[in-house]
Amino acid sequence: MRLALKIWRQDRPQAKGQMVRYDIDGVSEDSSFLEMLDLLNEQLIAKGEEPVAFDSDCREGICGQCGVVINGEAHGPERTTTCQLHMRSFKDGDEIVVEPWRADPFPVLKDLVVDRSAFDRIIQAGGFISANTGSAPDAHATPVPKEHADRAFMAAECIGCGACVAACPNGSASLFMGAKITHLGELPQGQPERDARVVSMTAQHDAEGLGGCTNLGECTRACPKGIPLNVISQMNADLRHAGYGR
Amino acid sequence: MATTTAPAREARTGPPSILLKTVMAVTGLVGIAYLLIHMYGNLMILVGPEAFDEYAHHIRTFGEPMLPEKGLLWIIRVALLASLVLHVWAAATMWRRANAARSQRYVMTRRGYGNFYAKAMRWGGLAILTFIIFHVLHFTTQTVTIGEAHASPAARVLDTFSHWWGVLIYLAAMIFLGLHLLHGFWGGGHDDGAELLAQARRADPVRLHPGDHHHRGGLHDPAVRHPVRASRLRTADL
Ligand code: HEM
Ligand code: SF4
Ligand code: FES
């Protein structure tokens, strides 16, 4: 395949960035989007140019490292991560616009790499759960109703990639937070600290300068794991139950 | 490559965004409740000018002698004004936060539900605010008149709507209001987990995002079709 790429290039966090056009040929339809970028980088290095910086780790859709915005959509046109997106989703001759996640709390470090430590601090604010350590508990010591287990697993699929923030016109991380809060809130182990957790996580979210949710739903559409909007209702209900931390 | 770090950012303070969102939902519902009553009153014009004028008179004497003349009217006015001020204050705060969280634009954005309503709610909301001010100046204080001044409220209505531009102003306002409530109501039900609407939405999320059936969280997703809301497990039960 022959493609015209337009990629955001930015040297340093505070440098002014710009879109740069690269023409690339001989891309296999079976290569992943990141492999296509690898190919581009090999060509750039051979020419003595600076390769395009982007994040990736597992390349199998589970670590959440690899997000970029492709043609205006976080992780591109399919419901999957950028690493699991394949070039067969594009046509020969396509122009592809590649940008980093754009949200002030996720500042660009270089090219397509953004700093998502705001998410780490939100998770940290969530704190611990009370669990006895030492010998492994009996498997049936703490029964979990099937519906609760199912919903906890559904929410636990969130890989913390940040696509929800990237896609949200308000720059809100409500889907991410809602997923984490629902995940622990559905399980017996998550109950003792349930109120405190929602209060401190949402407070950290706001302190990071992330925006407020106005139910637009772009997050759930962009989410590679299809986390549904009802986790946000859950978070709101939990925060209300906790008296908004007052 | 040396490790690059972004400069530290200042922590934002102020009321929790989720609290603001709840304020908007509650005050928005007050608005909707009033609109329904208001619409009932306005429909009297179809019964006839006398019925309309009688209704206008009744809301001034409603509750007498327990309430003074116009007592109920003033209670409603104060409640509505307070709701409006809170609603607009919360909206403005959320707008400011959204702008601060997304000061940089994408070169390319997906056109769709969210990106449309992000603008429509805010700019449309401003249009509604402008209309509300005009509407009060027009029918309540009668500072502005369309057509001639009349003693009868019904006559003022009929005169206004015999001018094409009178119709145009009110029609445009209704379109903005309809658009606002289309998202506000379905979105608002989702907000703080108001059970009924949230369930309707979970059962049929496609309603909000036509064409998105196939992604997870869409109609074909069993996790969404048979959702459970976490009842609060108590530690004592475990
Ligand atoms: C006066 C000017 C107004 C402004 C500037 C305004 C602005 C807004 C904004 C920005 C939102 C949040 C948008 C979102 O969720 O994406 C909203 C929500 C809403 N508005 Fe308004 N609005 C106005 C008037 C009204 C009126 C007159 C009503 C009622 C008839 C109303 C009812 C609602 C409802 C029910 C919601 C949903 C609240 C929620 O998020 O849960 N608004 N408004
Ligand atoms: S909710 Fe979805 S989009 Fe958001 S961080 Fe988790 S996996 Fe990524
Ligand atoms: S590289 Fe791990 S999810 Fe894409």
Coordinates of C-alpha atoms and ligand atoms in Angstrom, one line a residue:
Chain A
M1 CA 0.0 0.0 0.0
R2 CA 1.0 3.6 -0.7
L3 CA 0.0 6.1 2.0
A4 CA 0.3 9.8 2.7
L5 CA 0.9 10.3 6.4
K6 CA 0.5 13.6 8.2
I7 CA 2.1 13.2 11.6
W8 CA 2.4 15.6 14.5
R9 CA 6.0 16.4 15.2
Q10 CA 7.0 18.2 18.4
D11 CA 10.5 18.3 19.9
R12 CA 10.0 19.0 23.5
P13 CA 7.1 19.5 25.9
Q14 CA 6.9 23.2 25.4
A15 CA 8.0 23.4 21.8
K16 CA 5.6 24.4 19.1
G17 CA 4.6 21.4 17.1
Q18 CA 3.4 21.0 13.6
M19 CA 2.0 18.4 11.1
V20 CA 4.6 16.9 8.8
R21 CA 3.8 15.0 5.7
Y22 CA 5.5 11.7 4.9
D23 CA 4.9 9.5 1.8
I24 CA 5.4 5.8 2.4
D25 CA 5.2 2.9 0.0
G26 CA 5.2 -0.9 0.3
V27 CA 3.1 -1.1 3.4
S28 CA 1.6 -4.6 3.9
E29 CA -2.1 -4.7 4.6
D30 CA -1.4 -7.3 7.2
S31 CA 1.0 -5.1 9.2
S32 CA -0.3 -3.3 12.3
F33 CA -0.5 0.4 12.5
L34 CA 2.6 0.5 14.7
E35 CA 4.5 -1.8 12.4
M36 CA 3.7 0.7 9.6
L37 CA 5.1 3.5 11.9
D38 CA 8.2 1.2 12.5
L39 CA 8.7 1.0 8.8
L40 CA 8.5 4.8 8.4
N41 CA 11.0 5.2 11.2
E42 CA 13.5 2.8 9.6
Q43 CA 13.2 4.9 6.4
L44 CA 13.7 8.1 8.4
I45 CA 16.7 6.7 10.2
A46 CA 18.2 5.6 7.0
K47 CA 17.8 9.1 5.7
G48 CA 19.4 10.5 8.9
E49 CA 16.2 12.1 10.1
E50 CA 14.8 12.0 13.6
P51 CA 12.3 9.0 13.9
V52 CA 8.7 9.6 15.1
A53 CA 8.4 9.0 18.8
F54 CA 5.4 7.0 19.9
D55 CA 4.5 4.8 22.8
S56 CA 4.0 1.0 22.8
D57 CA 4.7 -2.0 24.9
C58 CA 2.7 -5.2 24.7
R59 CA 1.5 -4.7 21.1
E60 CA -1.3 -7.1 21.9
G61 CA -4.0 -4.8 23.1
I62 CA -3.6 -5.2 26.9
C63 CA -1.1 -2.6 28.3
G64 CA -2.8 0.6 27.2
Q65 CA 0.5 2.3 26.1
C66 CA -0.1 2.8 22.5
G67 CA -2.9 5.3 21.8
V68 CA -2.7 8.0 19.1
V69 CA -5.5 9.8 17.3
I70 CA -5.9 8.6 13.7
N71 CA -8.0 10.6 11.3
G72 CA -9.8 12.3 14.3
E73 CA -10.6 9.0 16.1
A74 CA -8.7 7.8 19.2
H75 CA -7.1 4.4 18.2
G76 CA -8.4 4.9 14.7
P77 CA -11.5 3.6 12.9
E78 CA -11.9 0.2 14.6
R79 CA -12.9 -0.6 18.2
T80 CA -9.4 -1.7 19.2
T81 CA -6.1 -0.4 20.3
T82 CA -3.7 1.2 17.9
C83 CA -1.3 -1.8 18.1
Q84 CA -4.2 -4.1 17.1
L85 CA -5.4 -1.9 14.3
H86 CA -4.3 -3.3 10.9
M87 CA -3.5 -1.5 7.7
R88 CA -6.3 -3.4 6.0
S89 CA -8.6 -0.9 7.7
F90 CA -7.3 1.7 5.3
K91 CA -7.2 1.9 1.5
D92 CA -4.3 2.2 -0.9
G93 CA -3.6 5.9 -1.5
D94 CA -5.3 7.0 1.8
E95 CA -4.2 10.1 3.6
I96 CA -3.8 9.4 7.3
V97 CA -3.6 12.1 9.9
V98 CA -1.9 11.0 13.2
E99 CA -1.9 13.2 16.3
P100 CA -1.2 12.7 20.0
W101 CA -3.9 12.6 22.6
R102 CA -4.8 16.2 23.2
A103 CA -5.7 17.2 26.7
D104 CA -3.9 19.7 28.8
P105 CA -3.5 17.2 31.7
F106 CA -1.7 14.9 29.2
P107 CA 1.1 17.2 28.0
V108 CA 2.9 16.1 24.8
L109 CA 6.5 15.0 25.7
K110 CA 7.6 14.4 22.1
D111 CA 5.8 13.8 18.8
L112 CA 3.0 11.3 19.6
V113 CA 4.1 10.6 23.2
V114 CA 2.1 12.1 26.0
D115 CA 2.6 12.1 29.7
R116 CA -0.3 10.2 31.3
S117 CA 0.9 10.3 34.9
A118 CA -2.4 12.1 35.8
F119 CA -4.0 8.6 35.5
D120 CA -1.3 7.1 37.9
R121 CA -2.1 9.8 40.5
I122 CA -5.8 9.1 40.2
I123 CA -5.2 5.4 40.8
Q124 CA -2.9 6.2 43.7
A125 CA -5.6 8.4 45.2
G126 CA -7.9 5.4 45.0
G127 CA -5.7 3.9 47.7
F128 CA -5.8 0.3 49.0
I129 CA -8.4 -2.4 49.6
S130 CA -8.5 -4.3 52.9
A131 CA -7.4 -7.9 52.3
N132 CA -5.7 -10.4 54.5
T133 CA -2.3 -11.4 53.2
G134 CA -0.3 -14.5 54.0
S135 CA -1.9 -17.8 53.0
A136 CA -4.1 -17.8 50.0
P137 CA -7.8 -17.7 51.0
D138 CA -10.2 -20.6 50.2
A139 CA -11.7 -20.1 46.8
H140 CA -15.2 -20.0 48.1
A141 CA -14.5 -18.0 51.3
T142 CA -16.0 -14.9 49.8
P143 CA -18.9 -15.6 47.5
V144 CA -19.5 -13.1 44.8
P145 CA -22.9 -13.1 43.1
K146 CA -22.5 -13.9 39.4
E147 CA -24.0 -10.6 38.1
H148 CA -21.6 -8.6 40.3
A149 CA -18.6 -10.7 39.2
D150 CA -19.6 -10.2 35.5
R151 CA -19.9 -6.5 35.8
A152 CA -16.7 -6.2 37.8
F153 CA -14.9 -8.1 35.0
M154 CA -16.5 -5.9 32.4
A155 CA -15.2 -2.8 34.1
A156 CA -11.8 -4.3 34.9
E157 CA -11.2 -4.6 31.2
C158 CA -10.1 -0.9 31.2
I159 CA -6.5 -0.8 30.3
G160 CA -5.9 2.9 31.2
C161 CA -5.0 3.9 27.7
G162 CA -6.6 7.4 27.9
A163 CA -8.6 7.2 24.7
C164 CA -11.6 8.4 26.6
V165 CA -9.9 11.6 27.6
A166 CA -8.5 12.1 24.1
A167 CA -12.0 11.7 22.6
C168 CA -13.9 13.7 25.1
P169 CA -14.7 17.3 24.0
N170 CA -14.5 18.2 27.7
G171 CA -11.2 16.4 28.3
S172 CA -12.8 14.4 31.1
A173 CA -11.5 11.1 32.4
S174 CA -14.9 10.0 33.8
L175 CA -15.1 6.7 31.8
F176 CA -11.7 5.6 33.1
M177 CA -12.5 6.6 36.7
G178 CA -16.0 5.1 36.4
A179 CA -14.5 1.8 35.2
K180 CA -12.1 1.7 38.2
I181 CA -14.8 2.6 40.7
T182 CA -17.3 0.1 39.3
H183 CA -14.7 -2.6 39.1
L184 CA -13.9 -2.5 42.8
G185 CA -17.4 -1.3 43.9
E186 CA -19.0 -4.5 42.5
L187 CA -16.8 -6.8 44.6
P188 CA -17.0 -7.6 48.3
Q189 CA -13.3 -6.8 48.7
G190 CA -14.0 -3.2 47.5
Q191 CA -16.7 -2.4 50.0
P192 CA -14.9 -1.1 53.1
E193 CA -13.2 1.7 51.3
R194 CA -15.8 2.3 48.7
D195 CA -16.9 5.8 49.8
A196 CA -13.4 7.1 50.6
R197 CA -12.2 5.8 47.2
V198 CA -14.7 7.6 45.0
V199 CA -14.3 10.8 47.0
S200 CA -10.5 10.9 46.7
M201 CA -10.3 9.6 43.1
T202 CA -12.8 12.2 41.8
A203 CA -11.1 14.9 43.8
Q204 CA -7.7 14.0 42.3
H205 CA -9.3 13.9 38.8
D206 CA -10.5 17.5 39.3
A207 CA -7.2 18.6 40.7
E208 CA -5.5 17.3 37.6
G209 CA -7.4 19.8 35.6
L210 CA -9.4 17.1 33.7
G211 CA -12.9 18.4 32.6
G212 CA -16.3 17.5 33.8
C213 CA -18.6 14.9 32.1
T214 CA -21.6 16.2 30.2
N215 CA -22.8 12.8 29.0
L216 CA -21.7 13.2 25.4
G217 CA -20.6 9.6 25.0
E218 CA -17.6 10.1 22.8
C219 CA -15.5 8.2 25.4
T220 CA -17.4 5.0 25.2
R221 CA -17.3 5.1 21.4
A222 CA -13.6 5.5 21.4
C223 CA -12.8 3.0 24.2
P224 CA -11.0 0.0 22.8
K225 CA -12.6 -2.1 25.6
G226 CA -16.1 -0.8 25.1
I227 CA -16.5 0.3 28.7
P228 CA -20.2 1.5 28.7
L229 CA -21.4 4.8 30.0
N230 CA -23.3 3.3 32.9
V231 CA -20.0 3.1 34.8
I232 CA -20.2 6.9 35.0
S233 CA -23.7 6.7 36.4
Q234 CA -22.3 4.3 39.0
M235 CA -19.5 6.7 39.9
N236 CA -21.9 9.6 40.2
A237 CA -24.3 7.5 42.4
D238 CA -21.4 6.3 44.6
L239 CA -20.1 9.9 45.0
R240 CA -23.6 11.0 46.0
H241 CA -23.9 8.2 48.4
A242 CA -20.6 9.3 49.9
G243 CA -22.1 12.8 50.4
Y244 CA -19.7 14.4 47.8
G245 CA -17.0 14.0 50.4
R246 CA -18.4 16.8 52.6
Chain B
M1 CA 16.8 9.4 24.6
A2 CA 16.9 11.3 27.8
T3 CA 13.8 11.1 29.9
T4 CA 11.7 14.1 29.3
T5 CA 9.3 15.3 31.9
A6 CA 6.5 17.8 31.5
P7 CA 6.5 20.8 33.8
A8 CA 4.3 20.4 36.9
R9 CA 0.8 21.9 36.6
E10 CA -1.1 23.7 39.3
A11 CA -3.9 21.8 41.0
R12 CA -7.3 23.0 40.1
T13 CA -9.7 23.8 43.0
G14 CA -13.4 24.5 43.3
P15 CA -16.5 22.4 43.6
P16 CA -16.4 18.8 42.3
S17 CA -17.4 18.6 38.6
I18 CA -19.9 15.9 39.5
L19 CA -21.6 18.2 42.1
L20 CA -21.9 20.8 39.3
K21 CA -23.4 18.2 37.1
T22 CA -26.0 17.3 39.7
V23 CA -26.8 21.0 40.2
M24 CA -27.4 21.2 36.5
A25 CA -29.6 18.1 36.5
V26 CA -31.8 19.3 39.4
T27 CA -32.2 22.9 38.2
G28 CA -32.7 21.6 34.6
L29 CA -35.5 19.4 35.9
V30 CA -37.1 22.3 37.7
G31 CA -37.0 24.1 34.3
I32 CA -38.7 21.2 32.6
A33 CA -41.4 20.9 35.3
Y34 CA -42.1 24.6 34.8
L35 CA -42.1 24.3 31.1
L36 CA -44.8 21.6 31.3
I37 CA -47.0 23.8 33.5
H38 CA -46.3 26.8 31.3
M39 CA -47.2 24.8 28.2
Y40 CA -50.5 23.8 29.8
G41 CA -51.3 27.4 30.4
N42 CA -50.3 28.5 26.9
L43 CA -52.5 25.8 25.4
M44 CA -55.5 27.7 26.7
I45 CA -55.1 30.0 23.7
L46 CA -56.5 27.2 21.6
V47 CA -59.6 27.0 23.9
G48 CA -60.1 30.7 23.3
P49 CA -58.9 34.2 24.3
E50 CA -61.3 34.2 27.3
A51 CA -60.0 30.9 28.7
F52 CA -56.4 32.2 28.3
D53 CA -57.1 35.5 30.1
E54 CA -59.0 33.7 32.8
Y55 CA -56.0 31.4 33.3
A56 CA -53.7 34.4 33.5
H57 CA -56.0 35.9 36.1
H58 CA -56.1 32.7 38.1
I59 CA -52.4 32.3 38.5
R60 CA -52.5 35.8 40.1
T61 CA -55.2 34.8 42.6
F62 CA -54.2 31.2 43.1
G63 CA -54.1 30.1 46.7
E64 CA -56.0 33.1 48.1
P65 CA -56.7 33.9 50.9
M66 CA -53.9 31.6 52.2
L67 CA -51.5 33.4 49.9
P68 CA -51.5 37.1 49.0
E69 CA -52.4 38.2 45.5
K70 CA -49.7 37.1 43.1
G71 CA -48.2 35.1 46.0
L72 CA -47.8 31.8 44.1
L73 CA -46.6 33.7 41.0
W74 CA -43.7 35.3 43.1
I75 CA -42.8 31.9 44.7
I76 CA -42.5 30.5 41.2
R77 CA -40.5 33.4 39.9
V78 CA -38.0 33.3 42.7
A79 CA -37.6 29.5 42.4
L80 CA -37.1 29.8 38.6
L81 CA -34.7 32.6 38.9
A82 CA -32.6 30.8 41.5
S83 CA -32.6 27.6 39.3
L84 CA -31.6 29.6 36.2
V85 CA -28.8 31.4 38.0
L86 CA -27.5 28.1 39.4
H87 CA -27.9 26.3 36.1
V88 CA -26.0 28.9 34.1
W89 CA -23.3 29.3 36.8
A90 CA -22.7 25.5 36.8
A91 CA -22.7 25.4 33.0
A92 CA -20.3 28.3 32.8
T93 CA -17.9 26.7 35.3
M94 CA -18.0 23.4 33.4
W95 CA -17.4 25.2 30.1
R96 CA -14.4 27.0 31.6
R97 CA -13.0 23.7 32.8
A98 CA -13.6 22.0 29.5
N99 CA -11.7 24.8 27.7
A100 CA -8.9 24.6 30.2
A101 CA -8.7 20.8 29.7
R102 CA -8.7 21.0 25.9
S103 CA -6.9 24.2 25.0
Q104 CA -5.4 22.6 21.9
R105 CA -7.5 21.6 19.0
Y106 CA -7.1 18.4 16.9
V107 CA -6.2 19.0 13.3
M108 CA -8.9 16.5 12.5
T109 CA -12.0 15.8 14.6
R110 CA -14.7 13.2 14.2
R111 CA -18.0 14.8 13.5
G112 CA -20.6 13.1 15.6
Y113 CA -23.0 13.2 18.5
G114 CA -20.6 14.3 21.2
N115 CA -18.8 17.0 19.3
F116 CA -22.1 18.4 18.1
Y117 CA -23.8 18.6 21.4
A118 CA -20.6 19.9 23.2
K119 CA -21.2 23.1 21.2
A120 CA -25.0 22.9 20.9
M121 CA -25.6 22.7 24.7
R122 CA -23.4 25.7 25.4
W123 CA -24.0 28.1 22.5
G124 CA -27.6 26.9 22.3
G125 CA -27.9 27.5 26.0
L126 CA -26.7 31.1 25.5
A127 CA -29.3 31.5 22.8
I128 CA -32.0 30.2 25.3
L129 CA -30.7 32.6 27.9
T130 CA -31.0 35.5 25.5
F131 CA -34.5 34.4 24.6
I132 CA -35.6 34.1 28.2
I133 CA -34.5 37.7 28.9
F134 CA -36.4 38.8 25.7
H135 CA -39.4 36.7 26.6
V136 CA -39.7 38.4 30.1
L137 CA -39.3 41.9 28.6
H138 CA -41.9 41.0 26.0
F139 CA -44.8 39.3 27.8
T140 CA -44.1 39.9 31.5
T141 CA -42.8 43.5 31.8
Q142 CA -44.1 44.5 28.4
T143 CA -41.1 46.7 27.8
V144 CA -40.9 45.3 24.3
T145 CA -44.1 45.1 22.2
I146 CA -44.7 43.3 19.0
G147 CA -47.7 44.9 17.3
E148 CA -49.8 47.1 19.6
A149 CA -50.1 47.3 23.4
H150 CA -53.1 45.5 24.7
A151 CA -54.7 45.1 28.1
S152 CA -55.6 41.5 27.5
P153 CA -52.8 38.9 27.6
A154 CA -54.5 36.9 24.9
A155 CA -54.7 39.9 22.6
R156 CA -50.9 40.4 23.1
V157 CA -50.2 36.8 22.1
L158 CA -52.5 36.9 19.0
D159 CA -51.0 40.2 17.9
T160 CA -47.4 38.9 18.3
F161 CA -48.1 35.8 16.2
S162 CA -49.7 37.8 13.5
H163 CA -46.3 39.2 12.7
W164 CA -44.0 36.8 10.8
W165 CA -41.0 37.9 12.7
G166 CA -42.8 37.4 16.0
V167 CA -43.4 33.8 14.9
L168 CA -39.8 33.5 13.7
I169 CA -38.3 34.5 17.1
Y170 CA -40.5 32.1 19.0
L171 CA -40.0 29.3 16.6
A172 CA -36.2 29.7 16.7
A173 CA -36.3 29.7 20.5
M174 CA -38.4 26.4 20.5
I175 CA -35.9 24.8 18.2
F176 CA -33.0 25.7 20.5
L177 CA -34.9 24.6 23.5
G178 CA -35.8 21.3 21.9
L179 CA -32.2 20.6 20.9
H180 CA -31.1 21.5 24.4
L181 CA -33.6 19.1 26.1
L182 CA -32.9 16.3 23.6
H183 CA -29.5 15.9 25.0
G184 CA -30.1 17.5 28.4
F185 CA -32.9 15.2 29.3
W186 CA -31.4 11.9 28.1
G187 CA -28.0 12.9 29.3
G188 CA -29.4 14.3 32.5
G189 CA -31.1 11.0 33.3
H190 CA -27.8 9.4 33.1
D191 CA -26.1 12.0 35.3
D192 CA -26.5 11.0 38.9
G193 CA -27.9 7.6 38.2
A194 CA -31.6 8.6 38.2
E195 CA -32.8 5.0 37.9
L196 CA -35.5 5.1 35.3
L197 CA -33.8 7.0 32.6
A198 CA -30.5 5.4 33.2
Q199 CA -32.1 2.0 32.7
A200 CA -33.8 3.1 29.5
R201 CA -30.5 4.2 28.3
R202 CA -28.7 1.1 29.3
A203 CA -31.3 -1.0 27.6
D204 CA -31.1 1.0 24.4
P205 CA -27.9 2.9 24.2
V206 CA -28.3 3.0 20.4
R207 CA -30.9 5.6 20.9
L208 CA -28.2 8.1 21.7
H209 CA -25.7 7.0 19.2
P210 CA -27.4 5.9 16.0
G211 CA -25.3 3.7 13.8
D212 CA -23.1 2.6 16.7
H213 CA -24.7 -0.8 17.2
H214 CA -21.7 -2.8 16.7
H215 CA -19.3 -1.5 19.3
R216 CA -19.1 -2.9 22.8
G217 CA -21.6 -1.1 25.0
G218 CA -24.0 -1.2 22.0
L219 CA -27.2 -3.0 21.5
H220 CA -25.7 -6.4 20.9
D221 CA -23.6 -6.4 24.0
P222 CA -25.0 -8.7 26.7
A223 CA -23.3 -6.7 29.4
V224 CA -25.4 -3.7 28.4
R225 CA -28.6 -5.5 27.6
H226 CA -28.7 -7.2 30.9
P227 CA -27.0 -4.8 33.1
V228 CA -27.0 -4.9 36.8
R229 CA -26.6 -2.0 39.1
A230 CA -24.4 -2.7 42.1
S231 CA -26.7 -3.0 45.0
R232 CA -24.6 -2.0 47.9
L233 CA -23.1 -5.1 49.4
R234 CA -22.6 -4.6 53.1
T235 CA -19.5 -6.0 54.8
A236 CA -21.7 -7.6 57.4
D237 CA -23.2 -9.8 54.6
L238 CA -19.9 -11.2 53.5
Ligands
HEM1 C1 -30.4 29.9 30.2 C2 -29.6 29.4 29.5 C3 -29.1 27.9 29.6 C4 -27.8 27.6 29.5 C5 -26.6 28.5 29.2 C6 -27.8 26.1 29.6 C7 -26.7 25.4 29.5 C8 -26.6 24.0 29.8 C9 -25.5 23.2 29.6 C10 -24.1 23.6 29.2 C11 -25.8 21.9 30.0 C12 -24.9 20.7 30.1 C13 -24.7 20.2 28.7 C14 -24.4 18.8 28.7 O1 -24.8 18.0 29.6 O2 -23.7 18.5 27.7 C15 -27.2 21.9 30.3 C16 -27.9 20.8 30.7 C17 -29.3 20.8 30.9 N1 -30.1 21.9 30.7 FE1 -29.6 23.8 30.3 N2 -29.0 25.7 29.8 C18 -29.9 26.8 29.8 C19 -31.3 26.7 30.0 C20 -32.0 25.6 30.3 C21 -33.4 25.6 30.5 C22 -34.3 26.8 30.3 C23 -33.8 24.3 30.8 C24 -35.1 23.8 31.1 C25 -36.1 23.9 30.5 C26 -32.6 23.5 30.8 C27 -32.5 22.2 31.0 C28 -31.4 21.4 31.1 C29 -31.3 20.1 31.5 C30 -32.5 19.2 31.9 C31 -30.0 19.7 31.4 C32 -29.4 18.4 31.7 C33 -28.6 18.5 33.0 C34 -27.7 17.4 33.2 O3 -26.5 17.5 32.7 O4 -28.0 16.5 33.9 N3 -31.5 24.3 30.5 N4 -27.7 23.2 30.2
SF4_2 S1 -12.1 3.5 29.9 FE1 -11.5 2.7 27.8 S2 -10.7 4.5 26.8 FE2 -10.7 5.0 28.9 S3 -8.7 4.4 29.7 FE3 -10.0 2.7 30.1 S4 -9.8 1.4 28.2 FE4 -8.9 3.4 27.7
FES3 S1 0.9 -1.6 22.9 FE1 -0.1 -2.5 24.6 S2 -2.1 -2.0 24.2 FE2 -1.2 -1.3 22.4

